[in-house]
PDB file of C-alpha atoms and ligand atoms in Angstrom:
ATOM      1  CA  UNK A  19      16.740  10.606  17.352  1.00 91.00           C
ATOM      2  CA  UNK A  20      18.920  12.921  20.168  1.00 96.00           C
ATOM      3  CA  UNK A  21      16.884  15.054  21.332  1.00 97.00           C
ATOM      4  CA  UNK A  22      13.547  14.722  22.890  1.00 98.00           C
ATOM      5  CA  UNK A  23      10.566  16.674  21.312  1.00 96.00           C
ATOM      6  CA  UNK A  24       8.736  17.529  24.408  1.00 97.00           C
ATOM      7  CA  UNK A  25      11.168  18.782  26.712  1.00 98.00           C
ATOM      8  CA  UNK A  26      14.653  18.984  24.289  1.00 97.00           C
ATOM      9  CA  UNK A  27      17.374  16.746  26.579  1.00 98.00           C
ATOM     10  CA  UNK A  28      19.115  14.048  25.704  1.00 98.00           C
ATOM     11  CA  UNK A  29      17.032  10.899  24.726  1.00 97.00           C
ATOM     12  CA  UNK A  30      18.669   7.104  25.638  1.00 97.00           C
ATOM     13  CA  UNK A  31      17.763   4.138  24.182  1.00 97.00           C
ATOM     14  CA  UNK A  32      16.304   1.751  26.282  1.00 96.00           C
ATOM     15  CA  UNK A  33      13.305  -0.895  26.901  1.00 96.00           C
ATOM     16  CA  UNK A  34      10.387   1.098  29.032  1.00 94.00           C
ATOM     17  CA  UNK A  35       9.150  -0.737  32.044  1.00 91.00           C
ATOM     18  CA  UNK A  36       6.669  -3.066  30.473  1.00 93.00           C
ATOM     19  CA  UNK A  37       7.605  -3.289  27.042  1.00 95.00           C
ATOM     20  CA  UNK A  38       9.760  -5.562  25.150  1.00 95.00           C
ATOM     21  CA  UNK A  39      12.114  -3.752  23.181  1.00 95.00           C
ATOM     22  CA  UNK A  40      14.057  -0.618  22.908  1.00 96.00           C
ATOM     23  CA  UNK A  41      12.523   2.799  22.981  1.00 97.00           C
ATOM     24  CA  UNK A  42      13.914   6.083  22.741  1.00 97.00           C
ATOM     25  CA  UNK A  43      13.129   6.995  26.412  1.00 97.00           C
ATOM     26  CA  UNK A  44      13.758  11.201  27.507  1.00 97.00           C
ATOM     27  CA  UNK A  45      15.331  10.692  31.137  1.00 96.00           C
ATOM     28  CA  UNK A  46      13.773  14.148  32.009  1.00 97.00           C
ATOM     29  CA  UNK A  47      10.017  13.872  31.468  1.00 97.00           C
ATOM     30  CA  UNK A  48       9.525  10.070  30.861  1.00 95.00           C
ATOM     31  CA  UNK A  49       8.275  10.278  27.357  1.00 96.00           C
ATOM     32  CA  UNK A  50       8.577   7.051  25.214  1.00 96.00           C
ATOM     33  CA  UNK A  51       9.499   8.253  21.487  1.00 97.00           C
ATOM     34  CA  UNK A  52       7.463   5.439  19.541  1.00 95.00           C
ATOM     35  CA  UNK A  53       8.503   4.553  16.501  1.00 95.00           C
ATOM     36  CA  UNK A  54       6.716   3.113  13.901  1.00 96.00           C
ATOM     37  CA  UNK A  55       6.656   1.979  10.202  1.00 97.00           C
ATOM     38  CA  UNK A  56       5.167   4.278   7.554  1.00 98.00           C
ATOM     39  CA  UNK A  57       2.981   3.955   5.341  1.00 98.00           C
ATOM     40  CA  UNK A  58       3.513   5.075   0.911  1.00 98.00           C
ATOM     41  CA  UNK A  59       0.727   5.847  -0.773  1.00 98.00           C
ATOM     42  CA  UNK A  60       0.889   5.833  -4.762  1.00 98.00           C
ATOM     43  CA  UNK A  61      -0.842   4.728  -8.016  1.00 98.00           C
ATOM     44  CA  UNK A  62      -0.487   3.263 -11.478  1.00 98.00           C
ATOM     45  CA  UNK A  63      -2.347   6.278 -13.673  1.00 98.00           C
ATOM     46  CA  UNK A  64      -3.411   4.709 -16.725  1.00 98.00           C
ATOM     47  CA  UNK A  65      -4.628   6.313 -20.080  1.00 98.00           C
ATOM     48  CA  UNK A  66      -5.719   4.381 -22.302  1.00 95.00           C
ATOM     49  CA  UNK A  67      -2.963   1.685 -22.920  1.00 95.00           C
ATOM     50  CA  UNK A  68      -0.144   4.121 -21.096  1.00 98.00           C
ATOM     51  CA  UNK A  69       0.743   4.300 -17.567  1.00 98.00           C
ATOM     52  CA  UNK A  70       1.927   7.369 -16.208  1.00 98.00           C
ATOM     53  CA  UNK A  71       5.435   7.473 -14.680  1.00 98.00           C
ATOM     54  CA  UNK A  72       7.767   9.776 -12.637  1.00 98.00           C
ATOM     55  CA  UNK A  73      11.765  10.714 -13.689  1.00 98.00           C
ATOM     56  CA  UNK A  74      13.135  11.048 -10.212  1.00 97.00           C
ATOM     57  CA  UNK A  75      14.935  14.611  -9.263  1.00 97.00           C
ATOM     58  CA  UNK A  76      15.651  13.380  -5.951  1.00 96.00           C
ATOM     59  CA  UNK A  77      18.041  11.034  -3.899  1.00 95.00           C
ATOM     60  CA  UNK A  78      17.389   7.876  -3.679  1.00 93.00           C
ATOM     61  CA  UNK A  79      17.779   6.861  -7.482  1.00 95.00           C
ATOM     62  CA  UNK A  80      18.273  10.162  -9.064  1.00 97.00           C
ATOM     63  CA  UNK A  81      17.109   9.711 -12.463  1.00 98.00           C
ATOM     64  CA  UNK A  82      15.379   6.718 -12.640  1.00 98.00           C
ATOM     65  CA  UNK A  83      11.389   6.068 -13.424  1.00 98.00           C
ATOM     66  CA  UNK A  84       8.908   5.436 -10.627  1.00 98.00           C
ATOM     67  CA  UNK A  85       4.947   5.616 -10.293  1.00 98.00           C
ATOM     68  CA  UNK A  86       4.059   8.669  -8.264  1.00 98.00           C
ATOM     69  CA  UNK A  87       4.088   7.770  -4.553  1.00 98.00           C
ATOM     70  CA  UNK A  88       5.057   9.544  -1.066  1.00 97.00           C
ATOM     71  CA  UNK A  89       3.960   9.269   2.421  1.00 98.00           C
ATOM     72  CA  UNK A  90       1.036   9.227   3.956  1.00 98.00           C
ATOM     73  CA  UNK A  91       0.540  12.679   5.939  1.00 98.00           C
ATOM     74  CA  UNK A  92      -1.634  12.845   8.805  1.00 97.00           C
ATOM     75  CA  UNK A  93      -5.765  13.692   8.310  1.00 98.00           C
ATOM     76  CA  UNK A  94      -5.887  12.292   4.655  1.00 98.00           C
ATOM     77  CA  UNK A  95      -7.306   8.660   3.542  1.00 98.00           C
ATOM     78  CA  UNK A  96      -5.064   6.138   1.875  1.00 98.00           C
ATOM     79  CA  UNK A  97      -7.003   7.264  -1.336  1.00 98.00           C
ATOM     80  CA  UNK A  98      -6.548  11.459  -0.692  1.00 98.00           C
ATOM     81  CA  UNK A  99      -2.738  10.361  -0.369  1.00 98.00           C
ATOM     82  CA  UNK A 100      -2.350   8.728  -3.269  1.00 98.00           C
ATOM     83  CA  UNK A 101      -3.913  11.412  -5.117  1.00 98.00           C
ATOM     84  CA  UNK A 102      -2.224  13.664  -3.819  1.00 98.00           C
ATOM     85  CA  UNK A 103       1.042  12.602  -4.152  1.00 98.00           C
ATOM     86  CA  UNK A 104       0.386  11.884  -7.858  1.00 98.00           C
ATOM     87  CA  UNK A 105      -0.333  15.770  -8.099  1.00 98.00           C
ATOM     88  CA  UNK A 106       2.678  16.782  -6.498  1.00 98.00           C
ATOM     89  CA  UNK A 107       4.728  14.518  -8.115  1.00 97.00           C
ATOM     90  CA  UNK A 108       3.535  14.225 -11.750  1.00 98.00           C
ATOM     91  CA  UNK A 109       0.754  17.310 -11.944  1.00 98.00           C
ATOM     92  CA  UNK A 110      -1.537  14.874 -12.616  1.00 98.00           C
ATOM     93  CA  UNK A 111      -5.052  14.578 -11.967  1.00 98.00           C
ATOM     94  CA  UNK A 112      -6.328  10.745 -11.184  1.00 98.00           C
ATOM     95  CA  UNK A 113      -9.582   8.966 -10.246  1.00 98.00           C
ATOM     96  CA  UNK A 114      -8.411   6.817  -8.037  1.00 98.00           C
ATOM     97  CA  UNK A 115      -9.817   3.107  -8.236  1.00 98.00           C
ATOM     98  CA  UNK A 116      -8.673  -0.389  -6.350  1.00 97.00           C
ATOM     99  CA  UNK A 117      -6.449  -0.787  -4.232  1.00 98.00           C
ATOM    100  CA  UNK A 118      -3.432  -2.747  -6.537  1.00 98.00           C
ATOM    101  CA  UNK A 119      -0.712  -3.565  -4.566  1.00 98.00           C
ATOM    102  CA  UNK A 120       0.282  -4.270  -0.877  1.00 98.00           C
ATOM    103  CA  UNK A 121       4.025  -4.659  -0.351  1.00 97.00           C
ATOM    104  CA  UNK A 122       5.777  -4.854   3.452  1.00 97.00           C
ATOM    105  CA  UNK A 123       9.535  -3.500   3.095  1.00 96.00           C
ATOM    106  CA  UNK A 124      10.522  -4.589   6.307  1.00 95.00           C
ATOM    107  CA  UNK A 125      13.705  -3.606   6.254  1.00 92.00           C
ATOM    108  CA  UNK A 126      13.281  -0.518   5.514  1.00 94.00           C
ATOM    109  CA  UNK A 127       9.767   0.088   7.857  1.00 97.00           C
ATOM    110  CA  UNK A 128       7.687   1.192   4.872  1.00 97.00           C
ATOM    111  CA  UNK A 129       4.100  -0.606   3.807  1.00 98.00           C
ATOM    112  CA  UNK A 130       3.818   0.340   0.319  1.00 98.00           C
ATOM    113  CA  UNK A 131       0.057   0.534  -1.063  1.00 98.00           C
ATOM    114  CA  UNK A 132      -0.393   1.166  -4.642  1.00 98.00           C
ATOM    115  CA  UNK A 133      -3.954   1.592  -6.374  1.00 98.00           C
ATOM    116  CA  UNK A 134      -5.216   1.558  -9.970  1.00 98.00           C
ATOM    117  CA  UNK A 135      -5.915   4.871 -11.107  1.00 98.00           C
ATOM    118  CA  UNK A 136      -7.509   6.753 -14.249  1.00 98.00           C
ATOM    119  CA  UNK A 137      -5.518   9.762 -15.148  1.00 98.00           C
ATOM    120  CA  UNK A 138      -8.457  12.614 -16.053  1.00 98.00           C
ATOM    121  CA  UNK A 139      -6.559  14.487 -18.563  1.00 98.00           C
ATOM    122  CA  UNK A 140      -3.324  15.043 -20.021  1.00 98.00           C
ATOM    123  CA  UNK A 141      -2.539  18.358 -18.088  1.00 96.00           C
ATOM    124  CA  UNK A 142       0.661  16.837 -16.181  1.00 98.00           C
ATOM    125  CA  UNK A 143       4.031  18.409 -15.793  1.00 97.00           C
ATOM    126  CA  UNK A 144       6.493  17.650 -13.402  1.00 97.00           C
ATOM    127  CA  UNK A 145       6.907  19.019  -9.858  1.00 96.00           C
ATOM    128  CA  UNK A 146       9.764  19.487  -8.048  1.00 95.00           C
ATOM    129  CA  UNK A 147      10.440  16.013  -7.368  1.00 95.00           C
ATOM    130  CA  UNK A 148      10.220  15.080 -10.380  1.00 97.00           C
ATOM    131  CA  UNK A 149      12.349  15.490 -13.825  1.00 98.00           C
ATOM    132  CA  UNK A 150      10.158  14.557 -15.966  1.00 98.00           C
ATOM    133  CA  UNK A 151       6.838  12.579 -16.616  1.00 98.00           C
ATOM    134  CA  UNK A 152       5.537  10.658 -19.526  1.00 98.00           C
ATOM    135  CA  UNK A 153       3.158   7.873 -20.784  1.00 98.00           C
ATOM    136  CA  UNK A 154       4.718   4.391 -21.247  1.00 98.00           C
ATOM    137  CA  UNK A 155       3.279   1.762 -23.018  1.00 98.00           C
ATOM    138  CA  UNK A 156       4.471  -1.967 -22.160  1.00 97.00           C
ATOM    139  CA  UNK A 157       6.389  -2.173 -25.461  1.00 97.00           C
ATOM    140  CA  UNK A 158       8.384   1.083 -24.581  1.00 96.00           C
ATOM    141  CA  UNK A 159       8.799   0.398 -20.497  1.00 97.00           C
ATOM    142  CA  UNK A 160      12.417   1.758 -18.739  1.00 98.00           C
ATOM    143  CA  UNK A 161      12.615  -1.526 -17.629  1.00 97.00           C
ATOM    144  CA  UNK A 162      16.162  -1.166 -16.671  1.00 96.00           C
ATOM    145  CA  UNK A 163      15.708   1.917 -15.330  1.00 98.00           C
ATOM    146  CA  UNK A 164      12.937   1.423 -12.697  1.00 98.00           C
ATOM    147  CA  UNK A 165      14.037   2.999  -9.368  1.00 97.00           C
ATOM    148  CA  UNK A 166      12.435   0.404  -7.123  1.00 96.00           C
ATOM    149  CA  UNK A 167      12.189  -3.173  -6.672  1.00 95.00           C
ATOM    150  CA  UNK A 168       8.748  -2.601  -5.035  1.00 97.00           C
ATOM    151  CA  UNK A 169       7.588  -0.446  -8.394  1.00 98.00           C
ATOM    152  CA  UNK A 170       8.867  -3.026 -11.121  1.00 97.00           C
ATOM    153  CA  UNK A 171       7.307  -5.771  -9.488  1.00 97.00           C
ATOM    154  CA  UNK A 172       3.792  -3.801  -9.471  1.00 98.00           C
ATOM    155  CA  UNK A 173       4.383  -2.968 -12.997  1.00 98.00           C
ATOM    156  CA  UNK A 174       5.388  -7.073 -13.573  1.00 97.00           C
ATOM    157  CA  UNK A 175       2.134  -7.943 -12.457  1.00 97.00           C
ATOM    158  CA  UNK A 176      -0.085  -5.023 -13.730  1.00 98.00           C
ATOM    159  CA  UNK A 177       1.071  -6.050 -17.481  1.00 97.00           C
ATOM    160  CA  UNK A 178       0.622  -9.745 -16.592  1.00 97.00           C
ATOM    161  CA  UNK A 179      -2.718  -9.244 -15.167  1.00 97.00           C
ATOM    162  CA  UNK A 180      -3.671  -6.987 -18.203  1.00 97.00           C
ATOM    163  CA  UNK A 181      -2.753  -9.362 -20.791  1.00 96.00           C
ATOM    164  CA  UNK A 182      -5.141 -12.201 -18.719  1.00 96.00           C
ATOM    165  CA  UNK A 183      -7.897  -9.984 -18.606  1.00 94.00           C
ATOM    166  CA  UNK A 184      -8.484  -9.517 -14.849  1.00 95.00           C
ATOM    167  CA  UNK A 185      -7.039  -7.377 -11.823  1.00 96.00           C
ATOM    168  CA  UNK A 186      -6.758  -8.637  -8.539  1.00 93.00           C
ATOM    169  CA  UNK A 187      -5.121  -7.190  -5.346  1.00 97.00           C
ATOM    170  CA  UNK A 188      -1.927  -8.732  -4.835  1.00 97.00           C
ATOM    171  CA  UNK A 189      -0.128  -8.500  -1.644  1.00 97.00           C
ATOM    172  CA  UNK A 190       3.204  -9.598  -0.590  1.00 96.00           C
ATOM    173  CA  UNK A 191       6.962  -8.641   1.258  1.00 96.00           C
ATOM    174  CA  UNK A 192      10.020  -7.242  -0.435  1.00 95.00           C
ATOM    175  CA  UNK A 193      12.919  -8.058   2.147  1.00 93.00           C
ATOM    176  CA  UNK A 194      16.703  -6.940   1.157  1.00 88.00           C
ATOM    177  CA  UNK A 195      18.235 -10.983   0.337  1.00 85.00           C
ATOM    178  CA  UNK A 196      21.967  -9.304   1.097  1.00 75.00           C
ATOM    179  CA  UNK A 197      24.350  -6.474   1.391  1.00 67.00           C
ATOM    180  CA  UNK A 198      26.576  -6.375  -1.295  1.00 67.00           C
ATOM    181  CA  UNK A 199      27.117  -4.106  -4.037  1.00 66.00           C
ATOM    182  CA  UNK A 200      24.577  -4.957  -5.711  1.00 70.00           C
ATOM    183  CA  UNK A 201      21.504  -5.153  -4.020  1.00 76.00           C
ATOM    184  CA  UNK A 202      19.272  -7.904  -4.261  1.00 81.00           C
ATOM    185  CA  UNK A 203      15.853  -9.007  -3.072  1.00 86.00           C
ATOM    186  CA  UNK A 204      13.622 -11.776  -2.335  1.00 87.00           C
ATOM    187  CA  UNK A 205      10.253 -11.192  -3.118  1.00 89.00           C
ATOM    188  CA  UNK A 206       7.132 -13.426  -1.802  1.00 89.00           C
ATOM    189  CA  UNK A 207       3.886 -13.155  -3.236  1.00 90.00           C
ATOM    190  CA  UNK A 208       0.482 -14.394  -0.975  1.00 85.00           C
TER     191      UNK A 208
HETATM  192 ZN1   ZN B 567      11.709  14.931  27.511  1.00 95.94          ZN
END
């Protein structure tokens, strides 16, 4: 941030008189910019033995296979979200059911939240975020080509739960281990 939204000067970064950490702070009319993480909304559609999954169009990983999930806007449940985004996304229409998984990604200030879903008919075609969209079933997953860490290790668990006979919610973090070239994470499970 640069700018301030209120009054448009110059914004410094600096810890407001009784907080405990840095703030963008607008010298001019004293607002505090607050910043805070956000919140991605998404679900697993399922039909029959398939899951439904998105071909990205957009940066980051161009080209590679996610479930359909965005942010959170303002006025709309956790639930409306993830519906929504799975319309925008895929052009899908879902019932959505439990809430599935609960990831923190601190590092990059995102609480993913990822629910079962039942897709309601097979009327999907891919919006402009999206390349394509298609059914998977475990046998035939893009395993390699997953664009998330947070994504393949719902998927990990949905099939593992499946093939027990029981979903539970699962919550846990996804923290970037290091910063090489290739990227790797450590992922904790409660
Ligand atoms: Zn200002």
């Amino acid at each position: 941030m640069r700018y301030c939204s209120q009054c448009g000067s110059a914004v410094q970064m600096r810890v407001p008189v009784g907080d405990n950490r840095p703030r963008y702070v607008c010298p001019s009319c004293g607002t505090v910019h607050y910043q805070n993480p956000k919140m991605v909304v998404g679900c697993l559609p399922e039909w029959r033995e398939r899951l439904l999954l998105c071909r990205r169009a957009i940066e980051p990983r161009y080209g590679l296979w996610t479930l359909p999930a965005g942010f959170m806007e303002q006025g709309e449940t956790l639930q409306e979200g993830a519906a929504r985004e799975t319309l925008e996304e895929a052009g899908a229409q879902v019932a959505i059911g439990d809430l599935y998984t609960l990831f923190n990604l601190p590092h990059i200030d995102q609480v993913y939240l990822l629910f079962r879903s039942r897709l309601l008919n097979l009327d999907f075609a891919p919006g402009t975020e999206s390349l394509e969209v298609a059914l998977f079933s475990e046998q035939d997953m893009p395993w390699m080509d997953i664009a998330f860490p947070v994504v393949r290790e719902t998927l990990r668990l949905y099939f593992r739960d499946r093939s027990q006979g029981g979903f539970g919610l699962h919550s846990g973090d996804i923290v970037r281990a290091s910063g090489g070239l290739v990227r790797r994470y450590r992922i904790a499970l409660r």
